[in-house]
mmCIF file of C-alpha atoms in Angstrom:
data_model
loop_
_atom_site.group_PDB
_atom_site.id
_atom_site.type_symbol
_atom_site.label_atom_id
_atom_site.label_comp_id
_atom_site.label_asym_id
_atom_site.label_seq_id
_atom_site.Cartn_x
_atom_site.Cartn_y
_atom_site.Cartn_z
ATOM 1 C CA UNK A 1 140.318 57.859 64.828
ATOM 2 C CA UNK A 2 137.108 56.041 63.950
ATOM 3 C CA UNK A 3 134.710 55.714 66.891
ATOM 4 C CA UNK A 4 132.502 52.654 66.752
ATOM 5 C CA UNK A 5 128.862 53.531 67.313
ATOM 6 C CA UNK A 6 127.557 52.167 70.577
ATOM 7 C CA UNK A 7 123.971 50.954 70.370
ATOM 8 C CA UNK A 8 121.511 51.321 73.230
ATOM 9 C CA UNK A 9 120.139 47.857 74.014
ATOM 10 C CA UNK A 10 118.522 48.234 77.436
ATOM 11 C CA UNK A 11 116.847 51.027 79.413
ATOM 12 C CA UNK A 12 116.645 50.437 83.167
ATOM 13 C CA UNK A 13 114.226 52.507 85.243
ATOM 14 C CA UNK A 14 113.887 53.043 88.965
ATOM 15 C CA UNK A 15 110.230 53.311 90.009
ATOM 16 C CA UNK A 16 109.284 56.141 92.370
ATOM 17 C CA UNK A 17 110.226 59.538 91.013
ATOM 18 C CA UNK A 18 111.294 57.958 87.703
ATOM 19 C CA UNK A 19 108.326 56.019 86.328
ATOM 20 C CA UNK A 20 105.728 57.400 88.728
ATOM 21 C CA UNK A 21 105.343 60.870 90.197
ATOM 22 C CA UNK A 22 104.994 59.483 93.723
ATOM 23 C CA UNK A 23 107.758 61.234 95.651
ATOM 24 C CA UNK A 24 105.520 64.071 96.942
ATOM 25 C CA UNK A 25 103.174 61.453 98.405
ATOM 26 C CA UNK A 26 106.022 59.672 100.179
ATOM 27 C CA UNK A 27 107.212 62.998 101.540
ATOM 28 C CA UNK A 28 103.798 63.451 103.178
ATOM 29 C CA UNK A 29 103.895 59.964 104.711
ATOM 30 C CA UNK A 30 107.455 60.105 105.994
ATOM 31 C CA UNK A 31 106.990 63.687 107.140
ATOM 32 C CA UNK A 32 104.270 62.452 109.493
ATOM 33 C CA UNK A 33 106.367 59.514 110.704
ATOM 34 C CA UNK A 34 109.499 61.607 111.217
ATOM 35 C CA UNK A 35 107.677 64.331 113.138
ATOM 36 C CA UNK A 36 106.204 61.668 115.430
ATOM 37 C CA UNK A 37 109.397 59.745 116.150
ATOM 38 C CA UNK A 38 112.158 62.269 115.438
ATOM 39 C CA UNK A 39 110.814 65.750 116.253
ATOM 40 C CA UNK A 40 114.384 66.729 117.117
ATOM 41 C CA UNK A 41 115.369 66.313 113.456
ATOM 42 C CA UNK A 42 113.131 68.556 111.295
ATOM 43 C CA UNK A 43 113.281 67.835 107.573
ATOM 44 C CA UNK A 44 114.372 64.210 108.060
ATOM 45 C CA UNK A 45 111.815 63.071 105.475
ATOM 46 C CA UNK A 46 113.887 64.850 102.811
ATOM 47 C CA UNK A 47 117.170 63.327 103.966
ATOM 48 C CA UNK A 48 115.920 59.745 103.705
ATOM 49 C CA UNK A 49 114.608 60.065 100.148
ATOM 50 C CA UNK A 50 115.877 57.292 97.929
ATOM 51 C CA UNK A 51 116.724 54.986 100.836
ATOM 52 C CA UNK A 52 115.219 51.535 101.187
ATOM 53 C CA UNK A 53 112.961 50.780 104.137
ATOM 54 C CA UNK A 54 115.714 48.611 105.633
ATOM 55 C CA UNK A 55 118.213 51.463 105.360
ATOM 56 C CA UNK A 56 115.766 53.877 107.028
ATOM 57 C CA UNK A 57 115.091 51.434 109.841
ATOM 58 C CA UNK A 58 118.766 50.610 110.380
ATOM 59 C CA UNK A 59 119.713 54.257 110.737
ATOM 60 C CA UNK A 60 116.696 55.820 112.409
ATOM 61 C CA UNK A 61 114.609 53.150 114.127
ATOM 62 C CA UNK A 62 116.968 51.227 116.391
ATOM 63 C CA UNK A 63 117.153 50.872 120.158
ATOM 64 C CA UNK A 64 113.936 52.009 121.829
ATOM 65 C CA UNK A 65 112.304 52.535 118.414
ATOM 66 C CA UNK A 66 113.018 49.000 117.212
ATOM 67 C CA UNK A 67 109.606 47.858 118.432
ATOM 68 C CA UNK A 68 107.903 50.514 116.289
ATOM 69 C CA UNK A 69 109.068 49.070 112.958
ATOM 70 C CA UNK A 70 106.142 46.668 112.508
ATOM 71 C CA UNK A 71 103.620 49.428 113.174
ATOM 72 C CA UNK A 72 105.322 51.783 110.700
ATOM 73 C CA UNK A 73 105.478 49.052 108.070
ATOM 74 C CA UNK A 74 101.742 48.398 108.435
ATOM 75 C CA UNK A 75 101.010 52.115 108.138
ATOM 76 C CA UNK A 76 103.206 52.329 105.048
ATOM 77 C CA UNK A 77 101.512 49.321 103.435
ATOM 78 C CA UNK A 78 98.084 50.838 104.065
ATOM 79 C CA UNK A 79 99.236 54.176 102.692
ATOM 80 C CA UNK A 80 100.608 52.619 99.508
ATOM 81 C CA UNK A 81 97.266 50.935 98.888
ATOM 82 C CA UNK A 82 95.682 54.394 98.592
ATOM 83 C CA UNK A 83 98.423 56.166 96.640
ATOM 84 C CA UNK A 84 98.048 57.507 93.115
ATOM 85 C CA UNK A 85 100.446 56.056 90.567
ATOM 86 C CA UNK A 86 100.608 58.626 87.778
ATOM 87 C CA UNK A 87 103.276 58.291 85.100
ATOM 88 C CA UNK A 88 105.928 60.983 84.738
ATOM 89 C CA UNK A 89 105.015 63.121 81.721
ATOM 90 C CA UNK A 90 106.085 61.521 78.438
ATOM 91 C CA UNK A 91 107.032 58.180 79.958
ATOM 92 C CA UNK A 92 104.598 55.937 78.073
ATOM 93 C CA UNK A 93 105.479 57.517 74.725
ATOM 94 C CA UNK A 94 109.179 56.996 75.421
ATOM 95 C CA UNK A 95 108.643 53.319 76.267
ATOM 96 C CA UNK A 96 106.716 52.843 73.007
ATOM 97 C CA UNK A 97 109.547 54.462 71.052
ATOM 98 C CA UNK A 98 112.175 52.290 72.741
ATOM 99 C CA UNK A 99 110.261 49.078 72.090
ATOM 100 C CA UNK A 100 109.689 50.054 68.463
ATOM 101 C CA UNK A 101 113.478 50.132 68.049
ATOM 102 C CA UNK A 102 114.120 46.857 69.851
ATOM 103 C CA UNK A 103 115.368 48.314 73.125
ATOM 104 C CA UNK A 104 114.632 46.125 76.154
ATOM 105 C CA UNK A 105 113.183 47.815 79.234
ATOM 106 C CA UNK A 106 113.175 46.930 82.920
ATOM 107 C CA UNK A 107 112.087 48.350 86.248
ATOM 108 C CA UNK A 108 114.787 48.069 88.904
ATOM 109 C CA UNK A 109 113.271 49.093 92.211
ATOM 110 C CA UNK A 110 113.892 48.727 95.922
ATOM 111 C CA UNK A 111 110.115 48.377 96.354
ATOM 112 C CA UNK A 112 108.846 44.996 97.515
ATOM 113 C CA UNK A 113 106.239 42.674 96.019
ATOM 114 C CA UNK A 114 103.314 43.885 98.190
ATOM 115 C CA UNK A 115 103.981 47.427 96.949
ATOM 116 C CA UNK A 116 104.091 46.199 93.355
ATOM 117 C CA UNK A 117 100.722 44.476 93.763
ATOM 118 C CA UNK A 118 99.286 47.915 94.570
ATOM 119 C CA UNK A 119 100.949 49.309 91.454
ATOM 120 C CA UNK A 120 99.455 46.561 89.278
ATOM 121 C CA UNK A 121 95.978 47.222 90.636
ATOM 122 C CA UNK A 122 96.189 50.943 89.940
ATOM 123 C CA UNK A 123 97.946 50.577 86.577
ATOM 124 C CA UNK A 124 96.711 47.335 84.932
ATOM 125 C CA UNK A 125 98.912 47.837 81.844
ATOM 126 C CA UNK A 126 102.085 48.449 83.842
ATOM 127 C CA UNK A 127 103.616 44.985 83.475
ATOM 128 C CA UNK A 128 103.165 45.020 79.710
ATOM 129 C CA UNK A 129 105.452 48.054 79.434
ATOM 130 C CA UNK A 130 108.547 46.154 80.587
ATOM 131 C CA UNK A 131 110.527 43.099 79.620
ATOM 132 C CA UNK A 132 111.496 42.563 83.262
ATOM 133 C CA UNK A 133 110.543 43.878 86.687
ATOM 134 C CA UNK A 134 113.107 43.442 89.455
ATOM 135 C CA UNK A 135 112.164 44.204 93.062
ATOM 136 C CA UNK A 136 113.963 44.176 96.408
ATOM 137 C CA UNK A 137 113.408 40.422 96.643
ATOM 138 C CA UNK A 138 115.694 39.949 93.627
ATOM 139 C CA UNK A 139 118.785 41.648 95.085
ATOM 140 C CA UNK A 140 121.359 40.658 97.650
ATOM 141 C CA UNK A 141 122.521 44.238 98.175
ATOM 142 C CA UNK A 142 120.607 47.524 98.016
ATOM 143 C CA UNK A 143 121.493 50.674 96.089
ATOM 144 C CA UNK A 144 124.046 52.312 95.961
ATOM 145 C CA UNK A 145 125.536 48.867 95.375
ATOM 146 C CA UNK A 146 125.386 48.128 91.607
ATOM 147 C CA UNK A 147 124.126 44.566 92.170
ATOM 148 C CA UNK A 148 120.554 45.386 91.105
ATOM 149 C CA UNK A 149 121.544 46.983 87.808
ATOM 150 C CA UNK A 150 124.067 44.288 86.974
ATOM 151 C CA UNK A 151 121.396 41.636 87.483
ATOM 152 C CA UNK A 152 118.925 43.585 85.341
ATOM 153 C CA UNK A 153 121.417 43.856 82.492
ATOM 154 C CA UNK A 154 122.138 40.149 82.693
ATOM 155 C CA UNK A 155 118.423 39.351 82.652
ATOM 156 C CA UNK A 156 117.992 41.427 79.475
ATOM 157 C CA UNK A 157 121.094 40.011 77.797
ATOM 158 C CA UNK A 158 122.946 43.333 77.699
ATOM 159 C CA UNK A 159 126.417 44.475 78.702
ATOM 160 C CA UNK A 160 126.898 47.393 81.078
ATOM 161 C CA UNK A 161 128.043 49.689 78.274
ATOM 162 C CA UNK A 162 124.848 48.906 76.349
ATOM 163 C CA UNK A 163 122.549 50.070 79.166
ATOM 164 C CA UNK A 164 121.073 53.405 80.195
ATOM 165 C CA UNK A 165 119.886 53.928 83.771
ATOM 166 C CA UNK A 166 117.155 56.386 84.791
ATOM 167 C CA UNK A 167 117.295 57.405 88.452
ATOM 168 C CA UNK A 168 116.291 60.228 90.794
ATOM 169 C CA UNK A 169 117.824 59.408 94.182
ATOM 170 C CA UNK A 170 121.468 59.807 95.129
ATOM 171 C CA UNK A 171 121.801 56.129 96.011
ATOM 172 C CA UNK A 172 120.208 55.087 92.722
ATOM 173 C CA UNK A 173 122.408 57.391 90.672
ATOM 174 C CA UNK A 174 125.484 56.033 92.414
ATOM 175 C CA UNK A 175 124.333 52.467 91.736
ATOM 176 C CA UNK A 176 123.988 53.168 88.015
ATOM 177 C CA UNK A 177 127.419 54.751 87.857
ATOM 178 C CA UNK A 178 128.986 51.930 89.865
ATOM 179 C CA UNK A 179 127.494 49.481 87.358
ATOM 180 C CA UNK A 180 129.425 51.246 84.585
ATOM 181 C CA UNK A 181 126.261 52.426 82.845
ATOM 182 C CA UNK A 182 125.220 55.756 81.378
ATOM 183 C CA UNK A 183 122.947 57.527 83.862
ATOM 184 C CA UNK A 184 120.103 59.955 83.214
ATOM 185 C CA UNK A 185 119.080 61.834 86.348
ATOM 186 C CA UNK A 186 115.443 62.774 86.949
ATOM 187 C CA UNK A 187 115.135 66.038 88.890
ATOM 188 C CA UNK A 188 111.888 64.933 90.523
ATOM 189 C CA UNK A 189 113.278 64.297 94.003
ATOM 190 C CA UNK A 190 116.420 66.421 94.032
ATOM 191 C CA UNK A 191 117.468 69.495 92.060
ATOM 192 C CA UNK A 192 119.313 69.398 88.736
ATOM 193 C CA UNK A 193 122.327 70.949 90.441
ATOM 194 C CA UNK A 194 122.357 68.275 93.137
ATOM 195 C CA UNK A 195 122.163 65.298 90.767
ATOM 196 C CA UNK A 196 124.473 66.652 88.052
ATOM 197 C CA UNK A 197 127.720 65.288 89.569
ATOM 198 C CA UNK A 198 126.193 61.789 89.654
ATOM 199 C CA UNK A 199 124.576 61.674 86.209
ATOM 200 C CA UNK A 200 125.500 62.134 82.554
ATOM 201 C CA UNK A 201 122.299 63.974 81.623
ATOM 202 C CA UNK A 202 119.509 65.563 83.645
ATOM 203 C CA UNK A 203 115.820 66.104 82.914
ATOM 204 C CA UNK A 204 112.587 66.852 84.743
ATOM 205 C CA UNK A 205 110.390 64.554 82.610
ATOM 206 C CA UNK A 206 110.323 62.566 79.351
ATOM 207 C CA UNK A 207 108.446 65.018 77.145
ATOM 208 C CA UNK A 208 109.877 64.923 73.618
ATOM 209 C CA UNK A 209 112.317 62.149 74.510
ATOM 210 C CA UNK A 210 112.561 59.331 71.937
ATOM 211 C CA UNK A 211 114.823 56.447 71.008
ATOM 212 C CA UNK A 212 116.629 58.716 68.547
ATOM 213 C CA UNK A 213 117.353 61.379 71.160
ATOM 214 C CA UNK A 214 118.530 58.797 73.688
ATOM 215 C CA UNK A 215 120.702 57.050 71.112
ATOM 216 C CA UNK A 216 122.280 60.411 70.286
ATOM 217 C CA UNK A 217 122.998 60.991 74.011
ATOM 218 C CA UNK A 218 124.346 57.475 74.263
ATOM 219 C CA UNK A 219 126.750 57.927 71.382
ATOM 220 C CA UNK A 220 127.889 61.342 72.584
ATOM 221 C CA UNK A 221 128.673 59.900 76.009
ATOM 222 C CA UNK A 222 130.637 57.009 74.503
ATOM 223 C CA UNK A 223 132.758 59.410 72.465
ATOM 224 C CA UNK A 224 133.575 61.453 75.573
ATOM 225 C CA UNK A 225 134.476 58.449 77.690
#
């Protein structure tokens, strides 16, 4: 049987823990918030990783804590203004390699526009690295729903089976899979063992990763499917 080569046309990246090494900083912030409001639930900051702010509020800040949401949001906005946005090792080189081979790139994040303004200030070249940047304002439904990745593919003119998703959180990994896309899991937020069932390949960074290596992964995955 002759297997037709599948060509990678679009690479779709989550933001925190995938483009930027920011997860440890968010752990510090949410650790403080969770200890203040939920001292009865130690380690909650690790459980909520990968959730949107709305999902966190809906589950953990209802009832008597509903009135605290505005205060927490203001604290989070202030915190994000001071955060460091350092690229995951090898990321910029990978983007250059993908663009050199005609692969479209997009950020698909649950972050909102105020957060992205902070990103742009800290990383002035950030927007030039991507063909599209989709934020929470662009989606009707949050991850793990595949809506965000389907919209990103459409925006880049690619089919689901021509896309590769890069994610670190459980909800993000599930969204990529639900979209029918190949998923590369970043072990920056959760362990390799934890993300393996939800991803086709796992890595800790992008060092040594190129278009050729991704295309090889892409073709291997298509032959197994």
